Amino acid sequence: PHDGYFTCNGVVLADRTPKPCVTEMKKVYQPATVRAVNAGAGRFRVTNKYSHRNLSHLEASWKLEVSGKTVRTGKLGRLDVPPGTSREIRVPVFKPALKPGEECFLTIMFNLAQAEPWAPRGFTLAWDQFAMPWRGKKPAMKNAGKPLVVREMKSGWLVEGKGFSTI
């Protein structure tokens, strides 16, 4: 019981265990964002949300995934994006061979190029993910034989097909 003023609603527990909301907070507060200009052509706009620091202290990289499996990766290096500005970048993406039902995602990440007092080199500070405009062809529908028959009855609709009927 408490008097209504509950103060343990931070993002870290008293024993310094992070709560799940830490991941959401990290994403919301990330210092760089990426927006697609033309994802299929590999054109994106990077925005520096810092008010005091260039993004050049971060290593930008990317990965292309098909149905959760990485098919290609690359490095974009240290991007010169002054505080509060944006810059267009190109990612050398390609349309991979896709099987029926497969989809493709591109993730652009920004990791520390050097260790900081609070995090090691390679620590991910920001990332954005994009559904690429490519899909595997849908499988052709197979003819199931007898088509459905639908009839209106006094008690409702009768639907009949191969081996079944229902109202």
PDB file of C-alpha atoms in Angstrom:
ATOM      1  CA  PRO A   1       0.000   0.000   0.000  1.00  0.00           C
ATOM      2  CA  HIS A   2       1.011   3.588  -0.571  1.00  0.00           C
ATOM      3  CA  ASP A   3      -0.524   7.025  -0.321  1.00  0.00           C
ATOM      4  CA  GLY A   4      -1.035   7.463  -4.066  1.00  0.00           C
ATOM      5  CA  TYR A   5       2.314   9.101  -4.802  1.00  0.00           C
ATOM      6  CA  PHE A   6       4.240   6.191  -6.231  1.00  0.00           C
ATOM      7  CA  THR A   7       7.749   7.237  -7.309  1.00  0.00           C
ATOM      8  CA  CYS A   8       9.265   3.995  -8.648  1.00  0.00           C
ATOM      9  CA  ASN A   9       8.137   4.653 -12.200  1.00  0.00           C
ATOM     10  CA  GLY A  10      11.482   5.297 -13.862  1.00  0.00           C
ATOM     11  CA  VAL A  11      13.179   3.250 -16.575  1.00  0.00           C
ATOM     12  CA  VAL A  12      15.663   1.461 -14.274  1.00  0.00           C
ATOM     13  CA  LEU A  13      14.821  -0.520 -11.148  1.00  0.00           C
ATOM     14  CA  ALA A  14      16.496   0.175  -7.792  1.00  0.00           C
ATOM     15  CA  ASP A  15      19.006  -2.643  -8.412  1.00  0.00           C
ATOM     16  CA  ARG A  16      19.904  -1.007 -11.786  1.00  0.00           C
ATOM     17  CA  THR A  17      18.068  -3.605 -13.832  1.00  0.00           C
ATOM     18  CA  PRO A  18      16.700  -1.905 -16.979  1.00  0.00           C
ATOM     19  CA  LYS A  19      12.946  -2.078 -17.488  1.00  0.00           C
ATOM     20  CA  PRO A  20      11.639  -3.068 -20.951  1.00  0.00           C
ATOM     21  CA  CYS A  21      10.758   0.572 -21.635  1.00  0.00           C
ATOM     22  CA  VAL A  22      14.496   1.385 -21.841  1.00  0.00           C
ATOM     23  CA  THR A  23      14.521  -0.004 -25.391  1.00  0.00           C
ATOM     24  CA  GLU A  24      11.605   2.210 -26.392  1.00  0.00           C
ATOM     25  CA  MET A  25      13.219   5.252 -24.761  1.00  0.00           C
ATOM     26  CA  LYS A  26      16.489   4.584 -26.594  1.00  0.00           C
ATOM     27  CA  LYS A  27      14.622   4.480 -29.915  1.00  0.00           C
ATOM     28  CA  VAL A  28      12.628   7.656 -29.197  1.00  0.00           C
ATOM     29  CA  TYR A  29      15.722   9.574 -28.047  1.00  0.00           C
ATOM     30  CA  GLN A  30      18.061   8.323 -30.780  1.00  0.00           C
ATOM     31  CA  PRO A  31      20.286  11.135 -32.146  1.00  0.00           C
ATOM     32  CA  ALA A  32      19.839  10.281 -35.828  1.00  0.00           C
ATOM     33  CA  THR A  33      16.819   9.405 -37.917  1.00  0.00           C
ATOM     34  CA  VAL A  34      16.568   8.125 -41.467  1.00  0.00           C
ATOM     35  CA  ARG A  35      13.662   8.627 -43.848  1.00  0.00           C
ATOM     36  CA  ALA A  36      13.237   7.049 -47.268  1.00  0.00           C
ATOM     37  CA  VAL A  37      13.420   9.388 -50.260  1.00  0.00           C
ATOM     38  CA  ASN A  38      13.233   6.480 -52.730  1.00  0.00           C
ATOM     39  CA  ALA A  39      13.942   3.215 -50.920  1.00  0.00           C
ATOM     40  CA  GLY A  40      13.984   1.072 -54.077  1.00  0.00           C
ATOM     41  CA  ALA A  41      16.687   3.310 -55.567  1.00  0.00           C
ATOM     42  CA  GLY A  42      18.653   3.394 -52.286  1.00  0.00           C
ATOM     43  CA  ARG A  43      18.044   7.102 -51.558  1.00  0.00           C
ATOM     44  CA  PHE A  44      17.553   8.101 -47.912  1.00  0.00           C
ATOM     45  CA  ARG A  45      17.684  11.289 -45.829  1.00  0.00           C
ATOM     46  CA  VAL A  46      19.657  11.258 -42.547  1.00  0.00           C
ATOM     47  CA  THR A  47      18.745  13.877 -39.933  1.00  0.00           C
ATOM     48  CA  ASN A  48      21.000  14.812 -37.020  1.00  0.00           C
ATOM     49  CA  LYS A  49      18.806  15.436 -33.963  1.00  0.00           C
ATOM     50  CA  TYR A  50      21.734  16.622 -31.834  1.00  0.00           C
ATOM     51  CA  SER A  51      21.876  20.324 -31.047  1.00  0.00           C
ATOM     52  CA  HIS A  52      25.628  20.296 -30.393  1.00  0.00           C
ATOM     53  CA  ARG A  53      27.412  17.406 -32.110  1.00  0.00           C
ATOM     54  CA  ASN A  54      28.099  16.222 -35.657  1.00  0.00           C
ATOM     55  CA  LEU A  55      27.167  12.629 -36.516  1.00  0.00           C
ATOM     56  CA  SER A  56      30.754  12.003 -37.670  1.00  0.00           C
ATOM     57  CA  HIS A  57      31.517  10.228 -34.373  1.00  0.00           C
ATOM     58  CA  LEU A  58      29.230   7.406 -35.539  1.00  0.00           C
ATOM     59  CA  GLU A  59      29.873   4.672 -38.090  1.00  0.00           C
ATOM     60  CA  ALA A  60      26.888   4.175 -40.368  1.00  0.00           C
ATOM     61  CA  SER A  61      26.206   0.718 -41.784  1.00  0.00           C
ATOM     62  CA  TRP A  62      23.337  -1.199 -43.347  1.00  0.00           C
ATOM     63  CA  LYS A  63      21.977  -4.695 -43.816  1.00  0.00           C
ATOM     64  CA  LEU A  64      19.475  -6.096 -46.283  1.00  0.00           C
ATOM     65  CA  GLU A  65      17.333  -8.969 -45.030  1.00  0.00           C
ATOM     66  CA  VAL A  66      15.017 -11.343 -46.856  1.00  0.00           C
ATOM     67  CA  SER A  67      12.492 -13.031 -44.571  1.00  0.00           C
ATOM     68  CA  GLY A  68      14.742 -12.398 -41.549  1.00  0.00           C
ATOM     69  CA  LYS A  69      17.998 -13.643 -43.109  1.00  0.00           C
ATOM     70  CA  THR A  70      20.779 -11.173 -43.909  1.00  0.00           C
ATOM     71  CA  VAL A  71      21.646 -11.330 -47.621  1.00  0.00           C
ATOM     72  CA  ARG A  72      23.959  -8.311 -47.864  1.00  0.00           C
ATOM     73  CA  THR A  73      25.673  -5.781 -45.584  1.00  0.00           C
ATOM     74  CA  GLY A  74      27.743  -2.674 -46.096  1.00  0.00           C
ATOM     75  CA  LYS A  75      29.381   0.320 -44.432  1.00  0.00           C
ATOM     76  CA  LEU A  76      28.542   3.937 -45.126  1.00  0.00           C
ATOM     77  CA  GLY A  77      31.369   5.248 -42.931  1.00  0.00           C
ATOM     78  CA  ARG A  78      31.288   8.390 -40.834  1.00  0.00           C
ATOM     79  CA  LEU A  79      28.712  10.788 -42.208  1.00  0.00           C
ATOM     80  CA  ASP A  80      29.296  14.541 -41.982  1.00  0.00           C
ATOM     81  CA  VAL A  81      25.898  15.764 -40.793  1.00  0.00           C
ATOM     82  CA  PRO A  82      26.136  18.921 -38.628  1.00  0.00           C
ATOM     83  CA  PRO A  83      23.741  19.388 -35.683  1.00  0.00           C
ATOM     84  CA  GLY A  84      20.136  20.065 -36.662  1.00  0.00           C
ATOM     85  CA  THR A  85      20.672  19.387 -40.366  1.00  0.00           C
ATOM     86  CA  SER A  86      19.864  16.628 -42.848  1.00  0.00           C
ATOM     87  CA  ARG A  87      21.774  15.018 -45.674  1.00  0.00           C
ATOM     88  CA  GLU A  88      20.756  12.648 -48.445  1.00  0.00           C
ATOM     89  CA  ILE A  89      22.713   9.398 -48.692  1.00  0.00           C
ATOM     90  CA  ARG A  90      22.753   6.502 -51.129  1.00  0.00           C
ATOM     91  CA  VAL A  91      22.772   2.881 -50.049  1.00  0.00           C
ATOM     92  CA  PRO A  92      23.897   0.405 -52.739  1.00  0.00           C
ATOM     93  CA  VAL A  93      20.837  -1.821 -52.467  1.00  0.00           C
ATOM     94  CA  PHE A  94      19.781  -4.346 -55.069  1.00  0.00           C
ATOM     95  CA  LYS A  95      16.633  -6.348 -55.569  1.00  0.00           C
ATOM     96  CA  PRO A  96      17.455  -9.894 -54.479  1.00  0.00           C
ATOM     97  CA  ALA A  97      15.817 -12.969 -55.942  1.00  0.00           C
ATOM     98  CA  LEU A  98      12.666 -13.463 -53.909  1.00  0.00           C
ATOM     99  CA  LYS A  99      10.648 -16.640 -53.526  1.00  0.00           C
ATOM    100  CA  PRO A 100       6.864 -16.517 -53.327  1.00  0.00           C
ATOM    101  CA  GLY A 101       5.734 -14.802 -50.135  1.00  0.00           C
ATOM    102  CA  GLU A 102       9.174 -13.430 -49.182  1.00  0.00           C
ATOM    103  CA  GLU A 103       9.676  -9.803 -48.217  1.00  0.00           C
ATOM    104  CA  CYS A 104      12.746  -7.604 -47.951  1.00  0.00           C
ATOM    105  CA  PHE A 105      13.825  -5.110 -45.250  1.00  0.00           C
ATOM    106  CA  LEU A 106      16.716  -2.636 -45.105  1.00  0.00           C
ATOM    107  CA  THR A 107      18.110  -1.537 -41.725  1.00  0.00           C
ATOM    108  CA  ILE A 108      20.445   1.465 -41.439  1.00  0.00           C
ATOM    109  CA  MET A 109      22.402   1.642 -38.166  1.00  0.00           C
ATOM    110  CA  PHE A 110      24.635   4.186 -36.435  1.00  0.00           C
ATOM    111  CA  ASN A 111      27.244   2.772 -34.038  1.00  0.00           C
ATOM    112  CA  LEU A 112      29.911   4.478 -31.935  1.00  0.00           C
ATOM    113  CA  ALA A 113      33.144   4.673 -33.951  1.00  0.00           C
ATOM    114  CA  GLN A 114      35.173   4.936 -30.728  1.00  0.00           C
ATOM    115  CA  ALA A 115      34.482   4.017 -27.133  1.00  0.00           C
ATOM    116  CA  GLU A 116      32.851   6.657 -24.959  1.00  0.00           C
ATOM    117  CA  PRO A 117      33.058   6.749 -21.140  1.00  0.00           C
ATOM    118  CA  TRP A 118      29.507   5.352 -21.035  1.00  0.00           C
ATOM    119  CA  ALA A 119      29.556   2.803 -23.919  1.00  0.00           C
ATOM    120  CA  PRO A 120      31.994   0.616 -25.884  1.00  0.00           C
ATOM    121  CA  ARG A 121      33.015   1.065 -29.515  1.00  0.00           C
ATOM    122  CA  GLY A 122      30.319  -0.399 -31.784  1.00  0.00           C
ATOM    123  CA  PHE A 123      27.422   0.417 -29.420  1.00  0.00           C
ATOM    124  CA  THR A 124      24.300   1.112 -31.507  1.00  0.00           C
ATOM    125  CA  LEU A 125      22.932   4.608 -30.899  1.00  0.00           C
ATOM    126  CA  ALA A 126      20.339   4.765 -33.683  1.00  0.00           C
ATOM    127  CA  TRP A 127      18.700   2.644 -36.360  1.00  0.00           C
ATOM    128  CA  ASP A 128      15.790   2.761 -38.751  1.00  0.00           C
ATOM    129  CA  GLN A 129      14.264  -0.040 -40.816  1.00  0.00           C
ATOM    130  CA  PHE A 130      12.444   0.096 -44.132  1.00  0.00           C
ATOM    131  CA  ALA A 131      10.189  -2.373 -45.904  1.00  0.00           C
ATOM    132  CA  MET A 132      11.620  -2.446 -49.405  1.00  0.00           C
ATOM    133  CA  PRO A 133       9.180  -2.160 -52.319  1.00  0.00           C
ATOM    134  CA  TRP A 134       9.843  -5.681 -53.562  1.00  0.00           C
ATOM    135  CA  ARG A 135       7.859  -8.839 -52.885  1.00  0.00           C
ATOM    136  CA  GLY A 136       8.157 -12.389 -54.100  1.00  0.00           C
ATOM    137  CA  LYS A 137       5.482 -13.302 -56.614  1.00  0.00           C
ATOM    138  CA  LYS A 138       2.382 -14.771 -55.099  1.00  0.00           C
ATOM    139  CA  PRO A 139       2.013 -18.484 -55.771  1.00  0.00           C
ATOM    140  CA  ALA A 140      -0.505 -19.352 -58.464  1.00  0.00           C
ATOM    141  CA  MET A 141      -3.853 -20.544 -57.174  1.00  0.00           C
ATOM    142  CA  LYS A 142      -4.528 -24.187 -57.857  1.00  0.00           C
ATOM    143  CA  ASN A 143      -7.920 -25.193 -59.133  1.00  0.00           C
ATOM    144  CA  ALA A 144      -9.615 -26.897 -56.207  1.00  0.00           C
ATOM    145  CA  GLY A 145     -12.134 -28.664 -58.409  1.00  0.00           C
ATOM    146  CA  LYS A 146     -15.824 -28.032 -57.925  1.00  0.00           C
ATOM    147  CA  PRO A 147     -16.529 -24.321 -57.343  1.00  0.00           C
ATOM    148  CA  LEU A 148     -18.485 -23.119 -54.320  1.00  0.00           C
ATOM    149  CA  VAL A 149     -22.223 -22.857 -54.676  1.00  0.00           C
ATOM    150  CA  VAL A 150     -23.937 -20.137 -52.644  1.00  0.00           C
ATOM    151  CA  ARG A 151     -27.741 -20.040 -52.310  1.00  0.00           C
ATOM    152  CA  GLU A 152     -30.043 -17.898 -50.243  1.00  0.00           C
ATOM    153  CA  MET A 153     -32.371 -19.951 -48.043  1.00  0.00           C
ATOM    154  CA  LYS A 154     -35.184 -18.926 -45.655  1.00  0.00           C
ATOM    155  CA  SER A 155     -32.901 -19.750 -42.710  1.00  0.00           C
ATOM    156  CA  GLY A 156     -29.762 -18.019 -44.102  1.00  0.00           C
ATOM    157  CA  TRP A 157     -27.178 -18.724 -46.787  1.00  0.00           C
ATOM    158  CA  LEU A 158     -26.217 -22.217 -47.893  1.00  0.00           C
ATOM    159  CA  VAL A 159     -22.617 -22.657 -49.000  1.00  0.00           C
ATOM    160  CA  GLU A 160     -21.692 -25.957 -50.655  1.00  0.00           C
ATOM    161  CA  GLY A 161     -18.358 -27.170 -51.914  1.00  0.00           C
ATOM    162  CA  LYS A 162     -16.434 -30.381 -52.512  1.00  0.00           C
ATOM    163  CA  GLY A 163     -17.183 -32.553 -49.479  1.00  0.00           C
ATOM    164  CA  PHE A 164     -18.966 -29.939 -47.317  1.00  0.00           C
ATOM    165  CA  SER A 165     -21.999 -27.733 -46.923  1.00  0.00           C
ATOM    166  CA  THR A 166     -22.892 -25.159 -44.274  1.00  0.00           C
ATOM    167  CA  ILE A 167     -25.643 -22.663 -43.492  1.00  0.00           C
TER     168      ILE A 167
END
